[in-house]
Coordinates of C-alpha atoms and ligand atoms in Angstrom, one line a residue:
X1 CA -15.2 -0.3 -8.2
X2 CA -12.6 -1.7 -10.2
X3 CA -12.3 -4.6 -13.2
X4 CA -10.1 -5.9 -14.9
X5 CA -9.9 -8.2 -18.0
X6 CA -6.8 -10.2 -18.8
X7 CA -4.7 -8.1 -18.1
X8 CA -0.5 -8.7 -19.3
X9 CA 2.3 -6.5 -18.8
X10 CA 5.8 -6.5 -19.4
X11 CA 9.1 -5.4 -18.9
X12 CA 10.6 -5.3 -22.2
X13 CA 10.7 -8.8 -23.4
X14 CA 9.7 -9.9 -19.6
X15 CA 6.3 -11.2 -18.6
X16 CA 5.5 -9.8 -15.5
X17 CA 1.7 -10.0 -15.0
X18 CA -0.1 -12.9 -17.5
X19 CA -3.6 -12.4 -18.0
X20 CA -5.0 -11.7 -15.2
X21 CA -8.7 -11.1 -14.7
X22 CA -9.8 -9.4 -11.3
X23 CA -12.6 -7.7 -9.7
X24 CA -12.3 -5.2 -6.4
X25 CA -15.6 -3.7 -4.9
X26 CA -15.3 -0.8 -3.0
X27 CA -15.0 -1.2 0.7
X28 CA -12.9 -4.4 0.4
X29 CA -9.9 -4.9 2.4
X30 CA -7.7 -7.0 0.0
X31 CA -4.3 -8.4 0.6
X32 CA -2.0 -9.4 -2.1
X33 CA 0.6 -12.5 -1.1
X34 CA 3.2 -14.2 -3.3
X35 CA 6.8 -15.1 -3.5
X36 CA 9.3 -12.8 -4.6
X37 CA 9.0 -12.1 -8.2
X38 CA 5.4 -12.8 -8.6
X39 CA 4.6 -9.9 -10.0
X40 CA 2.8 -7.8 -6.8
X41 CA 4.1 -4.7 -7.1
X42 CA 3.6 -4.6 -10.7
X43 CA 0.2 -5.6 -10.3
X44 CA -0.5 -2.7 -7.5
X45 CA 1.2 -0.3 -9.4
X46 CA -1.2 -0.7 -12.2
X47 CA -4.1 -0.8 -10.0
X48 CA -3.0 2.8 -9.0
X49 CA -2.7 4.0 -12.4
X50 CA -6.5 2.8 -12.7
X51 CA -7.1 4.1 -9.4
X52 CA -5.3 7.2 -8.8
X53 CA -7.6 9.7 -8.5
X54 CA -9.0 8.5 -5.5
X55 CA -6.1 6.6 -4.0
X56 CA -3.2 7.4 -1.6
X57 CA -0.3 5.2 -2.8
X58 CA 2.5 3.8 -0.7
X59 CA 5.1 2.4 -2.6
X60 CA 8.3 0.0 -2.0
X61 CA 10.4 3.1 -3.4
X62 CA 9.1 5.5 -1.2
X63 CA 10.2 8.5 -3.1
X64 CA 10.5 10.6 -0.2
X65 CA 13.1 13.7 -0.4
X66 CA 16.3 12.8 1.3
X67 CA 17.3 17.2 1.5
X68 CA 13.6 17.9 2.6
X69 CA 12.6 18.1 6.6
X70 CA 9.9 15.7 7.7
X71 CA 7.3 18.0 7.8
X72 CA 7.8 19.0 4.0
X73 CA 8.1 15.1 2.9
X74 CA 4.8 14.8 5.0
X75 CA 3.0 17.8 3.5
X76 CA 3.6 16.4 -0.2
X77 CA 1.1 14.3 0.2
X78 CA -1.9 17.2 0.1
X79 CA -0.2 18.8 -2.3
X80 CA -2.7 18.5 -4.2
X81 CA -5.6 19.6 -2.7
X82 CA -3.7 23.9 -2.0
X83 CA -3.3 26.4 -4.7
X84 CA 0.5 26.1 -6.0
X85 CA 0.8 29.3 -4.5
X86 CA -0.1 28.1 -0.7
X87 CA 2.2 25.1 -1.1
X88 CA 5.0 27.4 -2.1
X89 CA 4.6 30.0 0.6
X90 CA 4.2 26.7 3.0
X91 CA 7.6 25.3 1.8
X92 CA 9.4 28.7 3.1
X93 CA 7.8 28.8 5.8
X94 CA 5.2 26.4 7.5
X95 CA 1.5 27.8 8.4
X96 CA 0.5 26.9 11.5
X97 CA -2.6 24.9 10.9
X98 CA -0.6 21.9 8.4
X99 CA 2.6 21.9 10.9
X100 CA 0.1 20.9 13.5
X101 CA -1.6 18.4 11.6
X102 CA 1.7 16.7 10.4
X103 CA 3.1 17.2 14.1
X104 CA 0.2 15.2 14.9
X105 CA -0.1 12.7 12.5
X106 CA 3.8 11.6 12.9
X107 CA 3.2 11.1 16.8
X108 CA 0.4 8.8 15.7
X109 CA 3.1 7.2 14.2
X110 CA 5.3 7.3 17.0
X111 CA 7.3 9.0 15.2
X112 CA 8.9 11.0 18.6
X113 CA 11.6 13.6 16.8
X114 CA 10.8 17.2 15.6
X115 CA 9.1 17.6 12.3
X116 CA 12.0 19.8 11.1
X117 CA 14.2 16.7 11.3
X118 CA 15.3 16.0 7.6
X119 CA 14.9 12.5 6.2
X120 CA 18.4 11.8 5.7
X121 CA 18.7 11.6 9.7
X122 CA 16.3 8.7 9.6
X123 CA 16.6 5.8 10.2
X124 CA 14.7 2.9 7.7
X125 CA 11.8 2.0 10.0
X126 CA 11.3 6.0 10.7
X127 CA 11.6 6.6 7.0
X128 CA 8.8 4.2 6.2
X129 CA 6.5 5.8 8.3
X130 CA 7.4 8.9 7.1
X131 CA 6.4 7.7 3.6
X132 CA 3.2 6.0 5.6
X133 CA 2.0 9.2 7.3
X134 CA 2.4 10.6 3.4
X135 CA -0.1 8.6 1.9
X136 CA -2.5 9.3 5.2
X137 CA -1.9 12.9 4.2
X138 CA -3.4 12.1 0.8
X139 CA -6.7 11.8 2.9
X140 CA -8.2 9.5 0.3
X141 CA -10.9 7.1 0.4
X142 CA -8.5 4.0 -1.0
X143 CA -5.1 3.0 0.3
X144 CA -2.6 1.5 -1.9
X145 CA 0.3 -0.3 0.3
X146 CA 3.2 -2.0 -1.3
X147 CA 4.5 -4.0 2.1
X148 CA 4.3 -0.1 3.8
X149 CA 4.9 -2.2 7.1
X150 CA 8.3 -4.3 6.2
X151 CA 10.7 -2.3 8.4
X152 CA 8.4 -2.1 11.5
X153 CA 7.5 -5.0 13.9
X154 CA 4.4 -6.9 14.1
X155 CA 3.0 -4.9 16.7
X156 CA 3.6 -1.6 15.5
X157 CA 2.5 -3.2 12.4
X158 CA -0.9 -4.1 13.6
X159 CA -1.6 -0.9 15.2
X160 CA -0.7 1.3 11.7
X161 CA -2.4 -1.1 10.0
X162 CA -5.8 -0.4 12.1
X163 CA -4.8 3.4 11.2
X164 CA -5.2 3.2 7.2
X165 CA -8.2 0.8 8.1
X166 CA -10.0 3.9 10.2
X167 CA -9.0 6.3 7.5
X168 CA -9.6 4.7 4.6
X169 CA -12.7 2.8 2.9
X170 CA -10.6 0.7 0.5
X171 CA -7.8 -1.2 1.2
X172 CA -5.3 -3.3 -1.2
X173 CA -2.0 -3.8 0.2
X174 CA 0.9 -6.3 -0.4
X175 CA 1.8 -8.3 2.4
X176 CA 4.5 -10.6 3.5
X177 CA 3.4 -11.4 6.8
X178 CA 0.7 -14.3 6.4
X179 CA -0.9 -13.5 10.0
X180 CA -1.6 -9.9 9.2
X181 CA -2.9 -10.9 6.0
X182 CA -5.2 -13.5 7.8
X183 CA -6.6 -12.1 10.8
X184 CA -7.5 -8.3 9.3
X185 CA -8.1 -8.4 5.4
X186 CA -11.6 -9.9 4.1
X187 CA -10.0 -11.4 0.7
X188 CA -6.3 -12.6 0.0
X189 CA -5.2 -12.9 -3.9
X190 CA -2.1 -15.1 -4.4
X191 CA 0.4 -14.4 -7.4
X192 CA 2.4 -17.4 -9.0
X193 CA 4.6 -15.7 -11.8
X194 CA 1.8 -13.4 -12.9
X195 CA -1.0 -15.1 -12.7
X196 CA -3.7 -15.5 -10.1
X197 CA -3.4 -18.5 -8.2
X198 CA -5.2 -18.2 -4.8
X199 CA -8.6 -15.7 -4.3
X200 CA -10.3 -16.4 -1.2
X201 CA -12.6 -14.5 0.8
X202 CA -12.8 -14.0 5.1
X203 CA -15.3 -17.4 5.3
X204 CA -12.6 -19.4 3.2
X205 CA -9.5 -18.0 4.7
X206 CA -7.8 -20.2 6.8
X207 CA -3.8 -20.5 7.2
X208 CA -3.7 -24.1 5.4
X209 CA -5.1 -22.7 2.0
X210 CA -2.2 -19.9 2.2
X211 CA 0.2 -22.4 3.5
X212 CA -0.9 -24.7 0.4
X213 CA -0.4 -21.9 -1.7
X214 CA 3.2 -21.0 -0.9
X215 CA 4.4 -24.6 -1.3
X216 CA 2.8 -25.6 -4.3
X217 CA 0.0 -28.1 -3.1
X218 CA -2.5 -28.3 -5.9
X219 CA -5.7 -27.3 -4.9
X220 CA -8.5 -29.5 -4.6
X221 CA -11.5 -30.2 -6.5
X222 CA -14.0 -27.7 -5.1
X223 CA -12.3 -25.2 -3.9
X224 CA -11.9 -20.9 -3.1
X225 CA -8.7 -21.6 -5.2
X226 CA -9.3 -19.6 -8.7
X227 CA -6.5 -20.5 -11.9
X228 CA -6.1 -17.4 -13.9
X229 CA -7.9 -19.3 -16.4
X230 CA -10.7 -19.9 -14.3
X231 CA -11.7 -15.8 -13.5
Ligands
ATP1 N1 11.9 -2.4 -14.1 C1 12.0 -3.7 -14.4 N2 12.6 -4.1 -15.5 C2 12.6 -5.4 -15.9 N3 12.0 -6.4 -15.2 C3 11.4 -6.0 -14.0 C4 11.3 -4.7 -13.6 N4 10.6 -4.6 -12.4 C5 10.2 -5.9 -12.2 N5 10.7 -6.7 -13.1 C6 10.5 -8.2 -13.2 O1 9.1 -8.4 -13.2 C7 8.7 -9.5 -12.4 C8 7.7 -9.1 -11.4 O2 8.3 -8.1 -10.5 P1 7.6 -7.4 -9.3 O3 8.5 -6.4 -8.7 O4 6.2 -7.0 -9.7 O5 7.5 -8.7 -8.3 P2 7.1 -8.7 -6.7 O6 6.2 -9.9 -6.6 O7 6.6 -7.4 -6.3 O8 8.5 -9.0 -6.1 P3 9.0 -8.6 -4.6 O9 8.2 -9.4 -3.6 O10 10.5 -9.1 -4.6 O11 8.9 -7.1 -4.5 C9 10.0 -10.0 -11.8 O12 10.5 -11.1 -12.6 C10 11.0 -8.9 -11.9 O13 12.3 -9.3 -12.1

């Protein structure tokens, strides 16, 4: 589905992603680990911009819009697929058929309030799944998550997390919580200051290699543990 070859960006004068080299098939479910800093959400963000056509993409900024109702921050994300002239007469007033889909969609989310509530009333967890039930609006066959979970607890986690599994063929999300990384994804990458450090697959995975990874145990000789220089 996706290659990449040595890949480096920057920030100005800052290294933020050092050649990195990196394959993704479709259908994988790929989690992407590292410490602050690392260089993940640069990394995603690029694979979006390679991506985007076919990929719903759930930021750390959100970009929701703090004046705009629930409904309408919801709807943004099929934007794309009406006529502008649908979405306008849709953001007066809402037709019937994508109010209830929405309405639906956010009680998925347990997200138990009206639709017309604006986003400014929200609070950060409710926000999140506002911007979450957004990209699941996108109705595409990849998801792109930047830590879309970070503000919820694990067991609401787990349960949206089975959500963009059921809806979406492709999965590549950034992940602080180790044990949602280990028992649903089928590959975890590891960042260490931009470069690839840890790419394992479900029959390697085990919490000692990720635990090895996050305090700096060298890997051993034969091992799922891929230098940037290696791939
Ligand atoms: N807009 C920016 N301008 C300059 N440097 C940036 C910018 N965004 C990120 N960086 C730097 O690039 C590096 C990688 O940042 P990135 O946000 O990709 O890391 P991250 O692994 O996602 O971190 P976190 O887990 O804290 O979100 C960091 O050193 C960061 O300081």
């Amino acid at each position: 589905m996706l290659r990449i070859e040595n890949l480096t960006l920057k920030y100005e004068e800052k290294l933020a992603i050092r050649q990195l080299s990196l394959s993704i098939k479709a259908g994988e479910k790929l989690a992407i680990i590292g410490t602050s800093g690392a260089g993940k959400s640069t990394l995603l963000a690029h694979l979006y911009q390679c991506l985007k056509n076919d990929a719903a993409y759930s930021s750390q900024k959100q970009g929701l819009v703090e004046g705009l109702s629930t409904y309408h921050n919801v709807f943004m994300g099929s934007l794309s697929r009406h006529h502008w002239s649908y979405n306008l007469f849709n953001l007066v007033s809402p037709f019937k058929l994508p109010l209830s889909e929405v309405t639906l969609l956010c009680q998925e989310l347990e997200l138990d309030f009206p639709v017309s509530k604006r986003l400014s009333e929200l609070s950060g967890g409710q926000r999140q799944r506002v911007a979450l039930a957004r990209a699941l609006y996108q109705q595409k066959d990849i998801f792109i998550g930047d830590e879309p979970f970070s503000a919820l607890d694990p067991l609401m986690s787990r349960r949206l997390l089975d959500m963009v599994f059921e809806r979406h063929n492709t999965v590549i999300m950034v992940l602080h919580d180790k044990s949602l990384a280990l028992e649903h994804f089928d590959r975890i990458i590891g960042l260490k200051q931009g470069q690839l450090h840890l790419d394992a697959r479900q029959d390697e995975l085990n919490s000692q290699l990720v635990d090895d990874f996050y305090s700096d145990v060298p890997p051993p000789a034969v091992s799922p543990i891929l230098t940037g220089s290696d791939v």
